[in-house]
CSV table of C-alpha atoms in Angstrom, one decimal:
chain,number,residue,atom,x,y,z
A,169,UNK,CA,-45.1,-16.5,83.2
A,170,UNK,CA,-47.2,-15.2,80.4
A,171,UNK,CA,-47.7,-11.5,79.8
A,172,UNK,CA,-51.3,-11.6,80.6
A,173,UNK,CA,-50.3,-12.5,84.2
A,174,UNK,CA,-48.2,-9.4,84.9
A,175,UNK,CA,-49.9,-6.5,86.7
A,176,UNK,CA,-51.5,-4.1,84.4
A,177,UNK,CA,-48.8,-1.2,84.5
A,178,UNK,CA,-46.1,-3.9,83.7
A,179,UNK,CA,-48.0,-5.8,80.5
A,180,UNK,CA,-46.8,-3.0,78.0
A,181,UNK,CA,-43.1,-3.6,79.0
A,182,UNK,CA,-43.5,-7.4,78.7
A,183,UNK,CA,-45.1,-7.5,75.3
A,184,UNK,CA,-42.4,-4.8,74.1
A,185,UNK,CA,-39.6,-7.1,75.1
A,186,UNK,CA,-41.5,-10.0,73.0
A,187,UNK,CA,-41.8,-7.7,69.9
A,188,UNK,CA,-38.2,-6.9,70.1
A,189,UNK,CA,-37.1,-10.4,70.3
A,190,UNK,CA,-39.4,-11.4,67.3
A,191,UNK,CA,-37.5,-8.2,65.2
A,192,UNK,CA,-34.1,-9.5,66.0
A,193,UNK,CA,-35.0,-13.0,65.2
A,194,UNK,CA,-36.4,-11.8,61.4
A,195,UNK,CA,-33.4,-9.4,61.0
A,196,UNK,CA,-31.1,-12.7,62.0
A,197,UNK,CA,-32.7,-14.5,59.5
A,198,UNK,CA,-32.7,-12.0,56.6
A,199,UNK,CA,-28.9,-11.5,57.6
A,200,UNK,CA,-28.1,-15.3,57.1
A,201,UNK,CA,-30.4,-15.5,53.7
A,202,UNK,CA,-28.5,-12.8,52.4
A,203,UNK,CA,-25.0,-14.0,53.3
A,204,UNK,CA,-25.5,-17.4,52.1
A,205,UNK,CA,-26.8,-15.9,48.6
A,206,UNK,CA,-23.6,-13.6,48.5
A,207,UNK,CA,-21.3,-16.8,49.3
A,208,UNK,CA,-22.9,-18.5,46.1
A,209,UNK,CA,-22.4,-15.4,44.0
A,210,UNK,CA,-18.8,-15.1,44.9
A,211,UNK,CA,-17.8,-18.3,43.5
A,212,UNK,CA,-16.7,-19.1,39.8
A,213,UNK,CA,-19.4,-21.8,39.7
A,214,UNK,CA,-21.6,-19.8,37.4
A,215,UNK,CA,-19.0,-17.4,35.9
A,216,UNK,CA,-18.8,-17.9,32.2
A,217,UNK,CA,-15.8,-15.8,31.0
A,218,UNK,CA,-16.3,-16.6,27.2
A,219,UNK,CA,-13.0,-18.7,25.1
A,220,UNK,CA,-9.5,-18.2,26.0
A,221,UNK,CA,-10.4,-17.2,29.7
A,222,UNK,CA,-11.1,-18.7,32.9
A,223,UNK,CA,-12.6,-17.9,36.0
A,224,UNK,CA,-10.0,-17.6,39.4
A,225,UNK,CA,-10.6,-16.3,42.7
A,226,UNK,CA,-8.7,-13.1,43.6
A,227,UNK,CA,-6.7,-12.5,46.9
A,228,UNK,CA,-9.9,-10.6,48.0
A,229,UNK,CA,-11.8,-13.8,47.3
A,230,UNK,CA,-13.7,-12.4,44.5
A,231,UNK,CA,-14.3,-14.3,41.1
A,232,UNK,CA,-12.6,-12.9,37.9
A,233,UNK,CA,-11.6,-13.9,34.5
A,234,UNK,CA,-8.0,-13.9,33.5
A,235,UNK,CA,-6.5,-14.8,30.4
A,236,UNK,CA,-5.7,-18.8,30.3
A,237,UNK,CA,-5.3,-19.8,26.5
A,238,UNK,CA,-5.2,-23.5,25.9
A,239,UNK,CA,-1.6,-23.9,25.2
A,240,UNK,CA,-1.1,-27.6,25.8
A,241,UNK,CA,-0.4,-28.3,21.4
A,242,UNK,CA,1.2,-24.7,20.7
A,243,UNK,CA,4.4,-24.5,19.0
A,244,UNK,CA,7.2,-23.5,21.6
A,245,UNK,CA,10.1,-20.9,20.6
A,246,UNK,CA,9.4,-17.6,19.2
A,247,UNK,CA,6.8,-16.5,16.9
A,248,UNK,CA,6.0,-13.5,14.7
A,249,UNK,CA,2.5,-12.1,15.3
A,250,UNK,CA,0.5,-10.3,12.4
A,251,UNK,CA,1.3,-6.9,14.1
A,252,UNK,CA,4.7,-7.4,13.3
A,253,UNK,CA,6.1,-8.3,17.0
A,254,UNK,CA,8.0,-11.0,17.8
A,255,UNK,CA,6.3,-13.1,21.0
A,256,UNK,CA,8.4,-15.7,23.2
A,257,UNK,CA,6.2,-18.2,22.1
A,258,UNK,CA,2.7,-18.8,20.6
A,259,UNK,CA,1.1,-19.0,24.0
A,260,UNK,CA,2.3,-15.6,24.9
A,261,UNK,CA,0.6,-14.4,21.4
A,262,UNK,CA,-2.4,-16.0,22.3
A,263,UNK,CA,-2.3,-14.2,25.6
A,264,UNK,CA,-1.7,-10.8,24.0
A,265,UNK,CA,-4.9,-11.3,21.9
A,266,UNK,CA,-6.7,-12.3,24.5
A,267,UNK,CA,-5.9,-9.0,26.3
A,268,UNK,CA,-7.5,-6.8,23.7
A,269,UNK,CA,-5.5,-7.7,20.5
A,270,UNK,CA,-8.7,-9.4,19.0
A,271,UNK,CA,-7.4,-9.4,15.3
A,272,UNK,CA,-3.8,-10.9,16.3
A,273,UNK,CA,-2.6,-14.2,14.6
A,274,UNK,CA,0.3,-16.4,14.1
A,275,UNK,CA,2.0,-14.9,10.9
A,276,UNK,CA,5.1,-17.5,11.1
A,277,UNK,CA,7.3,-19.3,13.4
A,278,UNK,CA,10.7,-17.6,14.5
A,279,UNK,CA,11.5,-13.7,15.0
A,280,UNK,CA,10.0,-11.4,12.7
A,281,UNK,CA,12.4,-11.1,9.7
A,282,UNK,CA,13.4,-8.0,7.4
A,283,UNK,CA,13.8,-10.5,4.7
A,284,UNK,CA,11.9,-13.4,3.3
A,285,UNK,CA,14.9,-15.6,3.1
A,286,UNK,CA,14.1,-17.6,6.1
A,287,UNK,CA,10.2,-17.0,6.4
A,288,UNK,CA,8.3,-20.1,6.1
A,289,UNK,CA,4.3,-18.5,5.7
A,290,UNK,CA,1.7,-21.1,6.7
A,291,UNK,CA,-1.6,-21.8,5.0
A,292,UNK,CA,-1.3,-20.8,1.5
A,293,UNK,CA,-0.3,-17.7,2.6
A,294,UNK,CA,3.0,-16.1,1.1
A,295,UNK,CA,6.0,-13.9,2.0
A,296,UNK,CA,5.7,-10.1,1.0
A,297,UNK,CA,8.0,-7.2,2.4
A,298,UNK,CA,6.4,-4.1,3.3
A,299,UNK,CA,7.8,-0.8,2.6
A,300,UNK,CA,9.8,-1.1,5.5
A,301,UNK,CA,11.7,-4.3,4.5
A,302,UNK,CA,9.5,-6.2,7.1
A,303,UNK,CA,8.4,-9.7,6.1
A,304,UNK,CA,4.4,-10.3,6.2
A,305,UNK,CA,2.6,-13.8,5.3
A,306,UNK,CA,-0.1,-12.6,3.2
A,307,UNK,CA,-3.0,-14.3,1.2
A,308,UNK,CA,-2.3,-13.6,-2.4
A,309,UNK,CA,-5.4,-14.0,-4.8
A,310,UNK,CA,-3.5,-14.8,-8.3
A,311,UNK,CA,-6.7,-14.9,-10.3
A,312,UNK,CA,-7.0,-12.6,-13.0
A,313,UNK,CA,-8.5,-9.3,-12.3
A,314,UNK,CA,-11.3,-7.6,-14.1
A,315,UNK,CA,-10.9,-5.4,-16.3
A,316,UNK,CA,-11.7,-1.8,-15.3
A,317,UNK,CA,-14.9,0.1,-16.5
A,318,UNK,CA,-13.2,3.3,-16.7
A,319,UNK,CA,-9.6,5.3,-16.6
A,320,UNK,CA,-10.7,6.4,-13.2
A,321,UNK,CA,-10.1,3.0,-11.5
A,322,UNK,CA,-6.2,3.5,-12.5
A,323,UNK,CA,-3.5,3.6,-9.7
A,324,UNK,CA,-0.1,4.8,-9.9
A,325,UNK,CA,2.1,2.6,-8.1
A,326,UNK,CA,5.0,4.0,-6.1
A,327,UNK,CA,7.4,2.3,-8.7
A,328,UNK,CA,6.3,4.5,-11.3
A,329,UNK,CA,4.3,1.9,-13.0
A,330,UNK,CA,0.4,2.4,-13.7
A,331,UNK,CA,-1.9,-0.4,-12.6
A,332,UNK,CA,-5.3,-1.1,-14.2
A,333,UNK,CA,-6.9,-1.2,-10.6
A,334,UNK,CA,-6.2,-1.8,-6.7
A,335,UNK,CA,-6.7,-5.1,-7.6
A,336,UNK,CA,-4.2,-5.0,-10.5
A,337,UNK,CA,-1.6,-3.2,-7.9
A,338,UNK,CA,-2.5,-5.9,-5.3
A,339,UNK,CA,-1.6,-9.1,-7.6
A,340,UNK,CA,1.5,-7.3,-8.8
A,341,UNK,CA,2.7,-7.2,-5.2
A,342,UNK,CA,2.3,-10.9,-4.6
A,343,UNK,CA,4.2,-11.7,-7.6
A,344,UNK,CA,7.1,-9.1,-6.7
A,345,UNK,CA,7.3,-10.6,-3.0
A,346,UNK,CA,7.8,-6.9,-2.0
A,347,UNK,CA,5.3,-4.0,-1.3
A,348,UNK,CA,4.7,-1.7,-4.0
A,349,UNK,CA,2.2,0.8,-2.6
A,350,UNK,CA,-0.2,3.3,-4.2
A,351,UNK,CA,1.5,6.6,-4.8
A,352,UNK,CA,-1.9,8.3,-6.0
A,353,UNK,CA,-5.1,7.5,-7.9
A,354,UNK,CA,-4.9,8.0,-11.5
A,355,UNK,CA,-2.3,7.2,-14.1
A,356,UNK,CA,1.4,7.8,-13.7
A,357,UNK,CA,2.4,10.8,-14.6
A,358,UNK,CA,5.7,10.7,-16.9
A,359,UNK,CA,6.0,14.3,-17.6
A,360,UNK,CA,9.1,14.2,-15.4
A,361,UNK,CA,7.2,17.6,-13.7
A,362,UNK,CA,8.5,18.2,-10.2
A,363,UNK,CA,5.1,20.2,-9.9
A,364,UNK,CA,2.4,18.7,-7.7
A,365,UNK,CA,-0.5,20.7,-8.9
A,366,UNK,CA,-2.2,18.2,-10.9
A,367,UNK,CA,-1.8,15.6,-8.2
A,368,UNK,CA,-4.6,15.2,-5.9
A,369,UNK,CA,-3.9,13.6,-2.7
A,370,UNK,CA,-6.3,12.1,0.1
A,371,UNK,CA,-7.0,13.8,3.7
A,372,UNK,CA,-3.7,14.1,5.6
A,373,UNK,CA,-1.4,13.3,2.8
A,374,UNK,CA,1.0,15.2,0.8
A,375,UNK,CA,2.6,15.0,-2.8
A,376,UNK,CA,6.1,14.1,-2.8
A,377,UNK,CA,8.6,14.2,-5.5
A,378,UNK,CA,10.5,11.0,-5.9
A,379,UNK,CA,13.8,12.1,-7.7
A,380,UNK,CA,15.1,8.4,-8.6
A,381,UNK,CA,11.8,7.1,-10.0
A,382,UNK,CA,10.9,10.3,-11.6
A,383,UNK,CA,7.4,10.7,-10.4
A,384,UNK,CA,5.1,11.7,-7.5
A,385,UNK,CA,4.0,10.0,-4.3
A,386,UNK,CA,0.9,11.1,-2.1
A,387,UNK,CA,2.3,10.3,1.6
A,388,UNK,CA,0.9,10.6,4.9
A,389,UNK,CA,2.7,13.1,6.9
A,390,UNK,CA,2.9,13.3,10.7
A,391,UNK,CA,4.2,16.4,12.5
A,392,UNK,CA,4.5,15.0,15.5
A,393,UNK,CA,7.3,12.0,16.2
A,394,UNK,CA,6.6,10.6,19.8
A,395,UNK,CA,10.0,9.7,21.3
A,396,UNK,CA,10.2,5.6,21.7
A,397,UNK,CA,12.8,3.3,23.5
A,398,UNK,CA,12.0,0.9,20.8
A,399,UNK,CA,12.7,2.9,17.8
A,400,UNK,CA,16.2,2.4,15.5
A,401,UNK,CA,18.2,4.3,13.7
A,402,UNK,CA,17.3,3.9,9.9
A,403,UNK,CA,19.0,4.4,6.7
A,404,UNK,CA,17.1,6.7,4.2
A,405,UNK,CA,17.4,6.2,0.4
A,406,UNK,CA,19.2,9.7,0.4
A,407,UNK,CA,21.9,7.8,2.3
A,408,UNK,CA,21.3,10.1,5.5
A,409,UNK,CA,21.0,8.2,8.6
A,410,UNK,CA,17.7,9.1,10.7
A,411,UNK,CA,16.8,8.2,14.3
A,412,UNK,CA,13.7,6.4,13.7
A,413,UNK,CA,11.6,6.0,10.8
A,414,UNK,CA,9.0,8.5,11.7
A,415,UNK,CA,12.1,11.3,11.6
A,416,UNK,CA,12.7,9.9,8.2
A,417,UNK,CA,9.0,10.6,7.3
A,418,UNK,CA,9.2,14.2,8.8
A,419,UNK,CA,12.4,15.3,6.8
A,420,UNK,CA,10.8,13.9,3.7
A,421,UNK,CA,7.3,16.0,4.0
A,422,UNK,CA,9.2,19.2,5.0
A,423,UNK,CA,11.4,18.9,2.0
A,424,UNK,CA,8.7,17.8,-0.3
A,425,UNK,CA,10.8,14.7,-1.3
A,426,UNK,CA,9.9,10.9,-1.4
A,427,UNK,CA,12.3,8.9,0.8
A,428,UNK,CA,12.0,5.4,1.9
A,429,UNK,CA,14.0,3.0,4.3
A,430,UNK,CA,17.1,2.0,2.5
A,431,UNK,CA,17.8,-0.6,5.3
A,432,UNK,CA,18.0,-0.6,9.1
A,433,UNK,CA,20.8,0.9,11.2
A,434,UNK,CA,23.2,3.4,10.1
A,435,UNK,CA,23.9,4.3,6.6
A,436,UNK,CA,27.7,3.2,7.4
A,437,UNK,CA,26.5,0.0,8.2
A,438,UNK,CA,26.8,-3.1,5.9
A,439,UNK,CA,23.0,-3.9,5.1
A,440,UNK,CA,22.4,-7.6,5.3
A,441,UNK,CA,19.4,-6.8,3.6
A,442,UNK,CA,21.1,-5.3,0.1
A,443,UNK,CA,23.9,-8.4,0.4
A,444,UNK,CA,20.8,-10.6,0.3
A,445,UNK,CA,18.5,-8.7,-2.2
A,446,UNK,CA,19.6,-11.0,-5.1
A,447,UNK,CA,18.8,-14.0,-3.3
A,448,UNK,CA,15.5,-12.6,-1.9
A,449,UNK,CA,13.8,-12.5,-5.6
A,450,UNK,CA,14.8,-15.8,-5.8
A,451,UNK,CA,12.9,-17.1,-3.3
A,452,UNK,CA,9.2,-16.0,-4.8
A,453,UNK,CA,8.1,-18.8,-7.0
A,454,UNK,CA,5.8,-16.6,-8.8
A,455,UNK,CA,6.3,-16.3,-12.3
A,456,UNK,CA,8.0,-13.0,-12.9
A,457,UNK,CA,5.9,-10.3,-14.3
A,458,UNK,CA,6.3,-8.4,-17.7
A,459,UNK,CA,6.2,-4.9,-18.4
A,460,UNK,CA,4.7,-3.3,-21.4
A,461,UNK,CA,3.7,0.4,-21.9
A,462,UNK,CA,4.0,1.3,-18.7
A,463,UNK,CA,1.6,-1.6,-17.4
A,464,UNK,CA,1.9,-4.8,-15.6
A,465,UNK,CA,1.0,-7.6,-18.2
A,466,UNK,CA,0.5,-11.3,-16.6
């Protein structure tokens, strides 16, 4: 029955019911469209996660990007990363890179070493020991360095040798197969004075006296040593055992003397690094450097 066929006083009730049904139908159509559109968005179909990641649905049926590197052709067994940490295999290293360590690369196969004896570097890189005797594969530029334009470019190495420039210091590091490090800017002072008055160190560094090399070093001093379960005791060049490398550095800074890690572990332990030191020197195939008047000649 049409609304017009109702009595006059019932007509407005009929029209209100029709309007309510039309409104309910419109809302139902809008809701169905919204749910259909939402369902399209809640899939991985149009989600681009970028390289090394894949879109997967979570337990709440939400799309999310997870690390899923291509590991079919990666090497098995432990590998050493450029961060100095050992990873279970190359796939684990790729996952770590995906999770925020953008610059992480595969250095060499096997566990990270404290000797170059068993390290096989890849891609034209060469094994060099850092100041803590950790092995790293680095790319060496063996081309002759340009001669500096002024003495202000001179660098005093931690071995007490003056290098013409930073380039010469880096080249010498590769030739030796062991980190030399910069003691401070400028020529090395060979006046055998323990005074640091004339030594200008950078921000956050302190001048320390090296009694063995009879020279100065600008070393970074950290007043706070954070406790870590991964830290291991080390033996310093003063033949004192320290709880970790940070404690060694803190002691050196407080005493104003330069210390290095002699080897890992207690000083009473026999150091494999010391026993193999002679063999390590023969591992490097570079020509041996020659010294003349306190400078490196190659």
